[in-house]
PDB file of C-alpha atoms and ligand atoms in Angstrom:
ATOM      1  CA  MET A 867      -0.440  15.653  16.643  1.00 75.00           C
ATOM      2  CA  ARG A 868       1.875  13.427  18.524  1.00 90.00           C
ATOM      3  CA  TYR A 869       3.758  10.812  16.536  1.00 93.00           C
ATOM      4  CA  ARG A 870       5.629   7.696  17.498  1.00 92.00           C
ATOM      5  CA  GLY A 871       8.101   5.679  15.375  1.00 90.00           C
ATOM      6  CA  ASN A 872       8.251   5.788  11.578  1.00 90.00           C
ATOM      7  CA  VAL A 873       5.147   7.279  10.036  1.00 91.00           C
ATOM      8  CA  ILE A 874       4.495   6.261   6.437  1.00 90.00           C
ATOM      9  CA  ARG A 875       1.682   7.017   4.017  1.00 92.00           C
ATOM     10  CA  PRO A 876       0.998   6.403   0.300  1.00 91.00           C
ATOM     11  CA  PRO A 877       2.298   9.098  -2.126  1.00 89.00           C
ATOM     12  CA  SER A 878      -1.283  10.117  -2.937  1.00 91.00           C
ATOM     13  CA  GLU A 879      -1.849  11.027   0.735  1.00 94.00           C
ATOM     14  CA  ALA A 880       0.997  13.567   0.712  1.00 92.00           C
ATOM     15  CA  GLY A 881      -1.417  16.423   1.403  1.00 94.00           C
ATOM     16  CA  SER A 882      -3.399  14.604   4.088  1.00 97.00           C
ATOM     17  CA  TYR A 883      -3.265  15.041   7.833  1.00 97.00           C
ATOM     18  CA  ILE A 884      -1.777  11.785   9.153  1.00 97.00           C
ATOM     19  CA  LEU A 885      -3.504  10.556  12.291  1.00 98.00           C
ATOM     20  CA  GLN A 886      -1.921   7.625  14.133  1.00 97.00           C
ATOM     21  CA  VAL A 887      -4.819   5.604  15.480  1.00 98.00           C
ATOM     22  CA  ALA A 888      -2.454   2.757  16.330  1.00 97.00           C
ATOM     23  CA  TRP A 889       1.273   2.311  16.602  1.00 96.00           C
ATOM     24  CA  GLY A 890       3.009  -0.220  14.406  1.00 96.00           C
ATOM     25  CA  CYS A 891       1.589  -3.155  12.483  1.00 97.00           C
ATOM     26  CA  SER A 892      -0.316  -6.039  14.073  1.00 96.00           C
ATOM     27  CA  HIS A 893       1.390  -8.486  11.687  1.00 97.00           C
ATOM     28  CA  ASN A 894       4.927  -7.065  11.564  1.00 96.00           C
ATOM     29  CA  ARG A 895       6.354 -10.295  10.151  1.00 96.00           C
ATOM     30  CA  CYS A 896       6.966  -9.542   6.467  1.00 97.00           C
ATOM     31  CA  THR A 897      10.625 -10.339   5.846  1.00 97.00           C
ATOM     32  CA  PHE A 898      11.214  -7.270   3.658  1.00 97.00           C
ATOM     33  CA  CYS A 899       9.558  -4.679   5.916  1.00 95.00           C
ATOM     34  CA  GLY A 900      11.602  -2.681   8.365  1.00 93.00           C
ATOM     35  CA  THR A 901       9.127   0.128   8.911  1.00 93.00           C
ATOM     36  CA  TYR A 902       8.105  -0.662  12.460  1.00 92.00           C
ATOM     37  CA  GLY A 903      11.095  -2.655  13.698  1.00 88.00           C
ATOM     38  CA  ASP A 904      10.511  -3.721  17.298  1.00 87.00           C
ATOM     39  CA  LEU A 905       7.679  -1.274  17.915  1.00 91.00           C
ATOM     40  CA  THR A 906       4.958  -3.285  19.636  1.00 93.00           C
ATOM     41  CA  PHE A 907       1.580  -2.916  17.985  1.00 96.00           C
ATOM     42  CA  GLN A 908      -0.762  -0.913  20.138  1.00 97.00           C
ATOM     43  CA  ILE A 909      -4.157   0.636  19.563  1.00 97.00           C
ATOM     44  CA  ARG A 910      -4.168   4.186  20.902  1.00 97.00           C
ATOM     45  CA  PRO A 911      -6.874   5.072  23.421  1.00 95.00           C
ATOM     46  CA  LEU A 912      -9.794   6.894  21.814  1.00 96.00           C
ATOM     47  CA  GLU A 913      -9.395   9.847  24.164  1.00 96.00           C
ATOM     48  CA  GLU A 914      -5.795  10.309  23.081  1.00 96.00           C
ATOM     49  CA  VAL A 915      -6.766  10.143  19.395  1.00 97.00           C
ATOM     50  CA  ARG A 916      -9.518  12.694  20.042  1.00 97.00           C
ATOM     51  CA  GLU A 917      -6.957  15.017  21.644  1.00 97.00           C
ATOM     52  CA  ASP A 918      -4.754  14.697  18.551  1.00 97.00           C
ATOM     53  CA  ILE A 919      -7.695  15.555  16.308  1.00 98.00           C
ATOM     54  CA  LEU A 920      -8.380  18.691  18.368  1.00 97.00           C
ATOM     55  CA  MET A 921      -4.695  19.638  18.189  1.00 96.00           C
ATOM     56  CA  ALA A 922      -4.802  19.255  14.393  1.00 97.00           C
ATOM     57  CA  LYS A 923      -7.957  21.345  14.255  1.00 97.00           C
ATOM     58  CA  SER A 924      -6.379  24.199  16.210  1.00 96.00           C
ATOM     59  CA  TYR A 925      -3.226  24.017  14.075  1.00 95.00           C
ATOM     60  CA  TYR A 926      -4.668  23.494  10.568  1.00 95.00           C
ATOM     61  CA  GLY A 927      -8.263  24.659  10.965  1.00 95.00           C
ATOM     62  CA  ASP A 928     -10.694  22.774   8.725  1.00 96.00           C
ATOM     63  CA  LEU A 929      -9.285  19.813   6.751  1.00 96.00           C
ATOM     64  CA  ARG A 930     -10.435  17.896   3.692  1.00 97.00           C
ATOM     65  CA  ARG A 931      -8.246  14.783   3.804  1.00 98.00           C
ATOM     66  CA  VAL A 932      -7.091  12.547   6.631  1.00 98.00           C
ATOM     67  CA  PHE A 933      -5.054   9.342   6.529  1.00 98.00           C
ATOM     68  CA  LEU A 934      -5.324   6.849   9.393  1.00 98.00           C
ATOM     69  CA  ALA A 935      -2.007   5.195  10.316  1.00 97.00           C
ATOM     70  CA  ASP A 936      -0.114   3.020  11.130  1.00 95.00           C
ATOM     71  CA  GLY A 937       0.593  -0.120   9.112  1.00 93.00           C
ATOM     72  CA  ASN A 938      -2.799  -1.793   9.051  1.00 95.00           C
ATOM     73  CA  ALA A 939      -5.148   0.516  10.909  1.00 97.00           C
ATOM     74  CA  LEU A 940      -8.216  -1.266   9.532  1.00 98.00           C
ATOM     75  CA  VAL A 941      -7.442  -4.007  12.038  1.00 98.00           C
ATOM     76  CA  LEU A 942      -9.013  -1.785  14.720  1.00 98.00           C
ATOM     77  CA  PRO A 943     -12.467  -2.867  15.899  1.00 98.00           C
ATOM     78  CA  THR A 944     -15.186  -1.354  13.729  1.00 98.00           C
ATOM     79  CA  GLU A 945     -16.785   0.449  16.687  1.00 98.00           C
ATOM     80  CA  ARG A 946     -13.484   2.192  17.426  1.00 98.00           C
ATOM     81  CA  LEU A 947     -13.025   3.225  13.795  1.00 98.00           C
ATOM     82  CA  LEU A 948     -16.587   4.532  13.659  1.00 98.00           C
ATOM     83  CA  GLY A 949     -15.875   6.577  16.806  1.00 97.00           C
ATOM     84  CA  ILE A 950     -12.745   8.069  15.233  1.00 98.00           C
ATOM     85  CA  LEU A 951     -14.533   8.834  11.958  1.00 98.00           C
ATOM     86  CA  GLY A 952     -17.280  10.552  13.979  1.00 97.00           C
ATOM     87  CA  CYS A 953     -14.720  12.733  15.788  1.00 97.00           C
ATOM     88  CA  LEU A 954     -13.123  13.657  12.460  1.00 98.00           C
ATOM     89  CA  LYS A 955     -16.441  14.638  10.917  1.00 97.00           C
ATOM     90  CA  GLU A 956     -17.275  16.783  13.906  1.00 97.00           C
ATOM     91  CA  ALA A 957     -13.879  18.519  13.924  1.00 97.00           C
ATOM     92  CA  PHE A 958     -13.556  19.032  10.171  1.00 98.00           C
ATOM     93  CA  PRO A 959     -16.834  20.001   8.458  1.00 96.00           C
ATOM     94  CA  SER A 960     -15.110  20.081   5.041  1.00 97.00           C
ATOM     95  CA  LEU A 961     -13.762  16.527   5.381  1.00 97.00           C
ATOM     96  CA  GLN A 962     -14.018  14.801   1.997  1.00 96.00           C
ATOM     97  CA  ARG A 963     -12.035  11.624   2.331  1.00 95.00           C
ATOM     98  CA  VAL A 964     -10.399   9.421   4.921  1.00 98.00           C
ATOM     99  CA  GLY A 965      -7.837   6.838   3.815  1.00 98.00           C
ATOM    100  CA  ILE A 966      -6.412   3.831   5.641  1.00 98.00           C
ATOM    101  CA  TYR A 967      -3.905   0.991   5.188  1.00 97.00           C
ATOM    102  CA  ALA A 968      -5.355  -2.501   5.431  1.00 97.00           C
ATOM    103  CA  ARG A 969      -4.257  -6.055   5.039  1.00 97.00           C
ATOM    104  CA  ALA A 970      -6.657  -8.119   2.939  1.00 98.00           C
ATOM    105  CA  THR A 971      -7.156 -10.336   5.987  1.00 97.00           C
ATOM    106  CA  ASP A 972      -8.236  -7.276   8.026  1.00 97.00           C
ATOM    107  CA  ILE A 973     -10.925  -6.578   5.438  1.00 98.00           C
ATOM    108  CA  LEU A 974     -12.065 -10.197   5.568  1.00 98.00           C
ATOM    109  CA  ARG A 975     -12.443  -9.990   9.341  1.00 97.00           C
ATOM    110  CA  LYS A 976     -15.112  -7.357   8.833  1.00 98.00           C
ATOM    111  CA  SER A 977     -18.585  -8.162   7.562  1.00 97.00           C
ATOM    112  CA  ALA A 978     -19.995  -6.508   4.457  1.00 97.00           C
ATOM    113  CA  GLU A 979     -22.288  -4.521   6.742  1.00 98.00           C
ATOM    114  CA  GLU A 980     -19.397  -3.265   8.900  1.00 98.00           C
ATOM    115  CA  LEU A 981     -17.530  -2.127   5.799  1.00 98.00           C
ATOM    116  CA  ARG A 982     -20.616  -0.338   4.509  1.00 98.00           C
ATOM    117  CA  ASP A 983     -20.996   1.385   7.910  1.00 98.00           C
ATOM    118  CA  LEU A 984     -17.390   2.559   7.713  1.00 98.00           C
ATOM    119  CA  ARG A 985     -18.007   3.828   4.189  1.00 98.00           C
ATOM    120  CA  ALA A 986     -21.097   5.714   5.328  1.00 98.00           C
ATOM    121  CA  ALA A 987     -19.132   7.218   8.222  1.00 97.00           C
ATOM    122  CA  GLY A 988     -16.575   8.709   5.835  1.00 97.00           C
ATOM    123  CA  LEU A 989     -13.940   6.064   5.153  1.00 98.00           C
ATOM    124  CA  GLY A 990     -13.222   6.581   1.467  1.00 97.00           C
ATOM    125  CA  ILE A 991     -10.184   4.662   0.342  1.00 98.00           C
ATOM    126  CA  VAL A 992      -8.359   1.524   1.453  1.00 98.00           C
ATOM    127  CA  TYR A 993      -4.727   0.898   0.510  1.00 98.00           C
ATOM    128  CA  VAL A 994      -3.800  -2.773   0.349  1.00 98.00           C
ATOM    129  CA  GLY A 995      -0.201  -3.947  -0.058  1.00 97.00           C
ATOM    130  CA  LEU A 996      -0.778  -7.060  -2.140  1.00 98.00           C
ATOM    131  CA  GLU A 997       2.967  -7.320  -2.858  1.00 98.00           C
ATOM    132  CA  SER A 998       2.606 -10.410  -5.091  1.00 98.00           C
ATOM    133  CA  GLY A 999       0.034 -12.726  -6.591  1.00 98.00           C
ATOM    134  CA  SER A1000       2.288 -15.741  -6.193  1.00 98.00           C
ATOM    135  CA  ASP A1001       1.495 -17.904  -3.178  1.00 98.00           C
ATOM    136  CA  SER A1002       5.119 -19.119  -3.179  1.00 98.00           C
ATOM    137  CA  VAL A1003       6.385 -15.553  -2.903  1.00 98.00           C
ATOM    138  CA  LEU A1004       3.768 -14.572  -0.320  1.00 98.00           C
ATOM    139  CA  SER A1005       4.736 -17.538   1.810  1.00 98.00           C
ATOM    140  CA  LEU A1006       8.496 -16.909   1.468  1.00 97.00           C
ATOM    141  CA  VAL A1007       8.136 -13.296   2.603  1.00 98.00           C
ATOM    142  CA  ARG A1008       5.725 -14.261   5.427  1.00 98.00           C
ATOM    143  CA  LYS A1009       2.981 -11.958   4.178  1.00 97.00           C
ATOM    144  CA  GLY A1010       0.430 -13.904   6.207  1.00 97.00           C
ATOM    145  CA  CYS A1011      -2.106 -13.782   3.402  1.00 97.00           C
ATOM    146  CA  THR A1012      -2.777 -16.025   0.413  1.00 98.00           C
ATOM    147  CA  ARG A1013      -3.648 -14.973  -3.113  1.00 98.00           C
ATOM    148  CA  ASP A1014      -7.244 -16.161  -2.645  1.00 98.00           C
ATOM    149  CA  GLU A1015      -7.580 -14.160   0.578  1.00 98.00           C
ATOM    150  CA  ALA A1016      -6.218 -11.107  -1.224  1.00 98.00           C
ATOM    151  CA  VAL A1017      -8.843 -11.455  -3.954  1.00 98.00           C
ATOM    152  CA  ALA A1018     -11.677 -12.038  -1.485  1.00 98.00           C
ATOM    153  CA  GLY A1019     -10.671  -9.119   0.764  1.00 98.00           C
ATOM    154  CA  CYS A1020     -10.305  -6.675  -2.094  1.00 98.00           C
ATOM    155  CA  ILE A1021     -13.610  -7.680  -3.685  1.00 98.00           C
ATOM    156  CA  ARG A1022     -15.350  -7.260  -0.321  1.00 98.00           C
ATOM    157  CA  ALA A1023     -13.956  -3.727   0.008  1.00 98.00           C
ATOM    158  CA  LYS A1024     -15.080  -2.871  -3.516  1.00 98.00           C
ATOM    159  CA  GLU A1025     -18.551  -4.244  -2.859  1.00 98.00           C
ATOM    160  CA  ALA A1026     -18.820  -1.887   0.121  1.00 98.00           C
ATOM    161  CA  ASP A1027     -18.117   0.960  -2.325  1.00 97.00           C
ATOM    162  CA  LEU A1028     -14.714   1.692  -0.817  1.00 98.00           C
ATOM    163  CA  LYS A1029     -12.143   2.931  -3.299  1.00 97.00           C
ATOM    164  CA  LEU A1030      -9.391   0.370  -3.531  1.00 98.00           C
ATOM    165  CA  SER A1031      -5.744   1.175  -4.063  1.00 98.00           C
ATOM    166  CA  THR A1032      -3.461  -1.836  -4.473  1.00 98.00           C
ATOM    167  CA  ILE A1033       0.300  -2.148  -4.361  1.00 97.00           C
ATOM    168  CA  ILE A1034       2.560  -4.698  -6.028  1.00 98.00           C
ATOM    169  CA  LEU A1035       6.210  -4.880  -4.994  1.00 98.00           C
ATOM    170  CA  LEU A1036       8.708  -5.314  -7.832  1.00 98.00           C
ATOM    171  CA  GLY A1037      11.648  -7.572  -7.005  1.00 98.00           C
ATOM    172  CA  ILE A1038       9.992  -9.369  -4.098  1.00 98.00           C
ATOM    173  CA  GLY A1039      10.336 -12.764  -5.805  1.00 98.00           C
ATOM    174  CA  GLY A1040      14.051 -12.247  -6.244  1.00 98.00           C
ATOM    175  CA  LYS A1041      15.731 -13.395  -9.437  1.00 97.00           C
ATOM    176  CA  SER A1042      14.545 -16.962  -9.068  1.00 97.00           C
ATOM    177  CA  LEU A1043      10.801 -16.180  -8.858  1.00 98.00           C
ATOM    178  CA  SER A1044      10.779 -13.000 -10.940  1.00 98.00           C
ATOM    179  CA  ARG A1045       8.781 -14.452 -13.825  1.00 98.00           C
ATOM    180  CA  GLU A1046       6.276 -16.224 -11.593  1.00 98.00           C
ATOM    181  CA  HIS A1047       5.878 -13.031  -9.564  1.00 98.00           C
ATOM    182  CA  SER A1048       5.095 -10.990 -12.709  1.00 98.00           C
ATOM    183  CA  LEU A1049       2.623 -13.444 -14.168  1.00 98.00           C
ATOM    184  CA  GLU A1050       0.823 -14.312 -10.937  1.00 98.00           C
ATOM    185  CA  SER A1051       0.661 -10.691  -9.830  1.00 98.00           C
ATOM    186  CA  ALA A1052      -0.974  -9.758 -13.145  1.00 98.00           C
ATOM    187  CA  ARG A1053      -3.437 -12.614 -12.652  1.00 98.00           C
ATOM    188  CA  LEU A1054      -4.208 -11.353  -9.125  1.00 98.00           C
ATOM    189  CA  VAL A1055      -4.747  -7.759 -10.231  1.00 98.00           C
ATOM    190  CA  ASN A1056      -6.942  -8.938 -13.115  1.00 98.00           C
ATOM    191  CA  ALA A1057      -9.138 -10.806 -10.638  1.00 98.00           C
ATOM    192  CA  ILE A1058      -9.507  -7.699  -8.465  1.00 98.00           C
ATOM    193  CA  ASN A1059      -9.705  -4.981 -11.134  1.00 97.00           C
ATOM    194  CA  PRO A1060      -8.795  -2.232  -8.626  1.00 97.00           C
ATOM    195  CA  ARG A1061      -9.474   1.479  -9.049  1.00 97.00           C
ATOM    196  CA  TYR A1062      -5.793   2.278  -8.379  1.00 97.00           C
ATOM    197  CA  LEU A1063      -2.666   0.214  -8.873  1.00 98.00           C
ATOM    198  CA  SER A1064       0.815   1.258  -7.786  1.00 97.00           C
ATOM    199  CA  LEU A1065       4.136  -0.438  -8.142  1.00 97.00           C
ATOM    200  CA  LEU A1066       6.894  -0.037  -5.596  1.00 96.00           C
ATOM    201  CA  THR A1067      10.371  -1.476  -5.941  1.00 97.00           C
ATOM    202  CA  LEU A1068      11.902  -3.581  -3.198  1.00 97.00           C
ATOM    203  CA  MET A1069      14.753  -1.969  -1.296  1.00 95.00           C
ATOM    204  CA  ILE A1070      16.702  -4.269   0.994  1.00 95.00           C
ATOM    205  CA  LEU A1071      16.734  -2.725   4.460  1.00 93.00           C
ATOM    206  CA  LYS A1072      19.390  -3.675   6.979  1.00 93.00           C
ATOM    207  CA  ASN A1073      16.979  -4.248   9.858  1.00 88.00           C
ATOM    208  CA  THR A1074      15.035  -6.965   8.048  1.00 95.00           C
ATOM    209  CA  PRO A1075      15.198 -10.780   7.824  1.00 96.00           C
ATOM    210  CA  LEU A1076      15.456 -10.405   4.047  1.00 97.00           C
ATOM    211  CA  TYR A1077      18.751  -8.552   4.465  1.00 97.00           C
ATOM    212  CA  GLU A1078      20.120 -11.589   6.317  1.00 97.00           C
ATOM    213  CA  LYS A1079      18.999 -13.825   3.444  1.00 97.00           C
ATOM    214  CA  VAL A1080      20.806 -11.581   0.969  1.00 97.00           C
ATOM    215  CA  GLN A1081      23.960 -11.774   3.096  1.00 97.00           C
ATOM    216  CA  GLN A1082      23.699 -15.573   3.145  1.00 97.00           C
ATOM    217  CA  GLY A1083      23.277 -15.689  -0.642  1.00 97.00           C
ATOM    218  CA  LEU A1084      19.728 -17.016  -0.301  1.00 96.00           C
ATOM    219  CA  PHE A1085      18.022 -14.100  -2.032  1.00 97.00           C
ATOM    220  CA  GLU A1086      19.164 -12.114  -5.047  1.00 97.00           C
ATOM    221  CA  LEU A1087      17.379  -8.991  -6.206  1.00 97.00           C
ATOM    222  CA  PRO A1088      17.139  -8.563  -9.993  1.00 96.00           C
ATOM    223  CA  ASP A1089      19.262  -5.680 -11.287  1.00 95.00           C
ATOM    224  CA  PRO A1090      17.469  -2.462 -12.394  1.00 94.00           C
ATOM    225  CA  GLY A1091      17.102  -3.757 -15.964  1.00 94.00           C
ATOM    226  CA  GLY A1092      15.704  -7.032 -14.637  1.00 96.00           C
ATOM    227  CA  LEU A1093      13.214  -5.101 -12.503  1.00 96.00           C
ATOM    228  CA  LEU A1094      12.025  -3.158 -15.546  1.00 96.00           C
ATOM    229  CA  GLU A1095      11.659  -6.429 -17.474  1.00 97.00           C
ATOM    230  CA  GLU A1096       9.632  -7.763 -14.531  1.00 98.00           C
ATOM    231  CA  MET A1097       7.389  -4.692 -14.681  1.00 97.00           C
ATOM    232  CA  LYS A1098       7.015  -5.041 -18.438  1.00 97.00           C
ATOM    233  CA  LEU A1099       5.948  -8.675 -18.225  1.00 98.00           C
ATOM    234  CA  PHE A1100       3.498  -7.765 -15.453  1.00 98.00           C
ATOM    235  CA  ILE A1101       1.899  -4.965 -17.488  1.00 97.00           C
ATOM    236  CA  GLU A1102       1.799  -7.058 -20.681  1.00 97.00           C
ATOM    237  CA  ASN A1103      -0.314  -9.594 -18.824  1.00 97.00           C
ATOM    238  CA  LEU A1104      -2.720  -7.134 -17.224  1.00 97.00           C
ATOM    239  CA  ASP A1105      -6.299  -7.121 -18.399  1.00 96.00           C
ATOM    240  CA  VAL A1106      -7.980  -4.385 -16.381  1.00 95.00           C
ATOM    241  CA  ARG A1107     -10.319  -1.592 -17.289  1.00 86.00           C
ATOM    242  CA  GLN A1108     -10.163   1.947 -15.957  1.00 93.00           C
ATOM    243  CA  THR A1109      -7.424   1.222 -13.424  1.00 97.00           C
ATOM    244  CA  ILE A1110      -5.313   4.258 -12.620  1.00 97.00           C
ATOM    245  CA  PHE A1111      -1.707   3.114 -12.673  1.00 97.00           C
ATOM    246  CA  ARG A1112       1.256   4.867 -11.084  1.00 96.00           C
ATOM    247  CA  THR A1113       4.888   4.143 -10.342  1.00 94.00           C
ATOM    248  CA  ASN A1114       5.565   7.547  -8.788  1.00 88.00           C
ATOM    249  CA  HIS A1115       6.900   6.131  -5.505  1.00 90.00           C
ATOM    250  CA  ALA A1116      10.490   7.146  -4.746  1.00 89.00           C
ATOM    251  CA  SER A1117      11.620   3.509  -4.635  1.00 92.00           C
ATOM    252  CA  ASN A1118      11.010   3.033  -8.374  1.00 93.00           C
ATOM    253  CA  TYR A1119      13.618   3.377 -11.108  1.00 92.00           C
ATOM    254  CA  LEU A1120      11.075   4.713 -13.581  1.00 93.00           C
ATOM    255  CA  SER A1121       8.091   6.959 -12.982  1.00 92.00           C
ATOM    256  CA  LEU A1122       5.076   6.093 -15.115  1.00 95.00           C
ATOM    257  CA  GLU A1123       1.406   6.896 -15.019  1.00 95.00           C
ATOM    258  CA  GLY A1124      -1.699   6.285 -17.021  1.00 97.00           C
ATOM    259  CA  THR A1125      -4.971   4.440 -17.162  1.00 97.00           C
ATOM    260  CA  LEU A1126      -4.940   0.736 -17.861  1.00 94.00           C
ATOM    261  CA  GLY A1127      -5.956  -0.554 -20.274  1.00 83.00           C
ATOM    262  CA  LYS A1128      -6.105   2.509 -22.629  1.00 92.00           C
ATOM    263  CA  ASP A1129      -2.520   3.633 -21.911  1.00 96.00           C
ATOM    264  CA  ARG A1130      -0.972   0.188 -21.722  1.00 95.00           C
ATOM    265  CA  ASP A1131       0.848   0.301 -25.077  1.00 96.00           C
ATOM    266  CA  ARG A1132       2.260   3.765 -24.414  1.00 97.00           C
ATOM    267  CA  ILE A1133       3.476   2.660 -20.951  1.00 97.00           C
ATOM    268  CA  LEU A1134       5.128  -0.417 -22.454  1.00 97.00           C
ATOM    269  CA  ARG A1135       6.870   1.785 -25.048  1.00 96.00           C
ATOM    270  CA  GLU A1136       8.156   4.028 -22.234  1.00 96.00           C
ATOM    271  CA  ILE A1137       9.602   0.988 -20.447  1.00 96.00           C
ATOM    272  CA  ASP A1138      11.291  -0.154 -23.672  1.00 95.00           C
ATOM    273  CA  ARG A1139      12.786   3.309 -24.188  1.00 94.00           C
ATOM    274  CA  ALA A1140      14.092   3.352 -20.610  1.00 93.00           C
ATOM    275  CA  LEU A1141      15.572  -0.122 -21.059  1.00 91.00           C
ATOM    276  CA  GLN A1142      17.341   0.902 -24.271  1.00 90.00           C
ATOM    277  CA  ALA A1143      18.594   4.262 -23.005  1.00 86.00           C
ATOM    278  CA  GLY A1144      19.323   3.102 -19.449  1.00 79.00           C
ATOM    279  CA  PHE A1145      17.551   6.244 -18.277  1.00 77.00           C
ATOM    280  CA  LEU A1146      16.686   5.298 -14.692  1.00 84.00           C
ATOM    281  CA  ARG A1147      16.314   7.105 -11.378  1.00 84.00           C
ATOM    282  CA  PRO A1148      19.782   7.195  -9.760  1.00 83.00           C
ATOM    283  CA  GLU A1149      20.236   5.095  -6.619  1.00 82.00           C
ATOM    284  CA  PHE A1150      21.016   8.083  -4.421  1.00 79.00           C
ATOM    285  CA  ILE A1151      17.568   9.614  -4.873  1.00 82.00           C
ATOM    286  CA  ARG A1152      15.640   6.376  -4.431  1.00 80.00           C
ATOM    287  CA  GLY A1153      13.941   5.968  -1.077  1.00 81.00           C
ATOM    288  CA  LEU A1154      11.017   4.557   0.838  1.00 76.00           C
TER     289      LEU A1154
HETATM  290  S1  SF4 B2007       4.568  -4.870   4.900  1.00 76.95           S
HETATM  291 FE1  SF4 B2007       2.684  -4.144   5.850  1.00 76.95          FE
HETATM  292  S2  SF4 B2007       1.780  -6.000   6.758  1.00 76.95           S
HETATM  293 FE2  SF4 B2007       3.919  -6.470   6.350  1.00 76.95          FE
HETATM  294  S3  SF4 B2007       4.966  -5.987   8.276  1.00 76.95           S
HETATM  295 FE3  SF4 B2007       5.114  -4.154   6.987  1.00 76.95          FE
HETATM  296  S4  SF4 B2007       3.359  -2.896   7.578  1.00 76.95           S
HETATM  297 FE4  SF4 B2007       2.977  -4.973   8.365  1.00 76.95          FE
END
């Protein structure tokens, strides 16, 4: 249980033991992301990871949930991940689920068979930061992944029976591409039909290239009302079935949850009410 740098995990992994199998993100180029700063991406030696697992075992005893960090841990070679999953199974007999962050391009680098092997070894859920369905936005923020790659990667994960949790980032198109971001992101999510869908809201961090753009007047974030309108347009254009939807991340101005499509109208009414009443999470309690 030794940690290096910022350690992040999805809200739904709050109760999980976080195991850093790598440090940083192998991409680390997204203009809005300041999580790993100048931390050089490095895969931790298996022996060191095994030692951490044994430390966690002696501290927590048996565990049911583990999350593999950092930023895109699925980039690790499949053999290494299988070795780690084996160690986890051995240490924690009650282990029910292992989660991991992945870029869609990491998924695409693995064959269907490799993904099925990882599933069989205990990997349960993959979290993919799609951010946007607009290729213009993805290119501007240097996501390093196209819309088509995002669809293909996510479908491949689903076909391997991995649960798929996807994330769209409100505000990432700025004011100028807000509408395109909403519509294209809905189109992307419709093509994937993920099990889980979360929205986060962009926060401009000082240690990022996007902050510089804001300072130069080259990027303008929609105001909170504009961000809710962006979310509304996105949800209005969704056509998914049985997708569990949440905006419970601390970056959001409004916390919503439900199952899309059956709760779509109720969620849209809640957004309208928040827009009319101006009842939004105050800035000082927003966070990443
Ligand atoms: S947003 Fe994700 S992929 Fe992009 S730099 Fe940050 S951790 Fe890496």
